CSV table of C-alpha atoms in Angstrom, one decimal:
chain,number,residue,atom,x,y,z
A,1,UNK,CA,0.3,0.1,0.1
A,2,UNK,CA,1.4,3.5,-0.9
A,3,UNK,CA,1.4,6.3,1.7
A,4,UNK,CA,1.6,9.0,-0.8
A,5,UNK,CA,-0.8,10.3,-3.6
A,6,UNK,CA,0.7,10.6,-7.0
A,7,UNK,CA,0.7,14.4,-6.2
A,8,UNK,CA,2.4,14.3,-3.0
A,9,UNK,CA,5.0,11.9,-4.4
A,10,UNK,CA,5.8,14.5,-6.8
A,11,UNK,CA,6.1,17.0,-4.4
A,12,UNK,CA,8.2,15.3,-2.0
A,13,UNK,CA,10.7,14.3,-5.0
A,14,UNK,CA,11.0,17.9,-5.8
A,15,UNK,CA,11.7,18.8,-2.0
A,16,UNK,CA,14.4,16.2,-2.2
A,17,UNK,CA,16.0,18.1,-5.1
A,18,UNK,CA,15.9,21.2,-2.7
A,19,UNK,CA,13.3,23.0,-4.6
A,20,UNK,CA,11.4,25.6,-2.3
A,21,UNK,CA,7.6,25.4,-1.9
A,22,UNK,CA,7.2,28.3,-4.6
A,23,UNK,CA,9.3,26.8,-7.2
A,24,UNK,CA,7.4,23.6,-6.6
A,25,UNK,CA,4.2,25.6,-6.9
A,26,UNK,CA,5.6,27.1,-10.2
A,27,UNK,CA,6.6,23.7,-11.8
A,28,UNK,CA,3.2,22.0,-11.0
A,29,UNK,CA,1.2,25.1,-12.1
A,30,UNK,CA,-0.4,25.2,-8.5
A,31,UNK,CA,-0.5,27.8,-5.6
A,32,UNK,CA,2.4,27.3,-3.2
A,33,UNK,CA,-0.6,27.2,-0.6
A,34,UNK,CA,-1.6,23.9,-2.2
A,35,UNK,CA,1.8,22.9,-1.9
A,36,UNK,CA,2.1,23.4,1.6
A,37,UNK,CA,-1.3,21.7,2.2
A,38,UNK,CA,0.0,18.4,0.7
A,39,UNK,CA,3.3,18.7,2.7
A,40,UNK,CA,0.8,19.1,5.9
A,41,UNK,CA,-1.2,16.2,4.8
A,42,UNK,CA,1.9,14.0,4.6
A,43,UNK,CA,3.3,15.2,7.9
A,44,UNK,CA,0.0,14.3,9.6
A,45,UNK,CA,-0.2,10.9,7.7
A,46,UNK,CA,3.3,10.0,9.0
A,47,UNK,CA,2.7,11.4,12.2
A,48,UNK,CA,5.9,13.6,12.3
A,49,UNK,CA,6.6,17.3,13.2
A,50,UNK,CA,8.4,18.7,10.0
A,51,UNK,CA,8.9,18.1,6.3
A,52,UNK,CA,12.6,17.1,6.9
A,53,UNK,CA,11.4,14.3,9.5
A,54,UNK,CA,8.6,13.4,6.7
A,55,UNK,CA,11.3,13.1,4.0
A,56,UNK,CA,13.5,10.9,6.1
A,57,UNK,CA,10.5,8.6,7.3
A,58,UNK,CA,9.4,8.6,3.8
A,59,UNK,CA,13.1,7.4,2.7
A,60,UNK,CA,13.0,4.9,5.3
A,61,UNK,CA,9.8,3.2,4.1
A,62,UNK,CA,10.9,3.3,0.5
A,63,UNK,CA,7.9,5.4,-0.6
A,64,UNK,CA,10.6,8.1,-2.4
A,65,UNK,CA,14.3,7.2,-3.4
A,66,UNK,CA,17.6,9.5,-3.5
């Protein structure tokens, strides 16, 4: 079972590439608020406190890769 939606996976892969919220929003043609909402949803799903912790957990679970 995948934890991430396809859009969430795309966003977190961009975060791994050190893209900012605004850069991700531009690349996906969505608002930065929508990007932040996706990130917040993932943080909540994982029960972590930050996007950095979410990235580490997603890497550990194999949801995303370097």
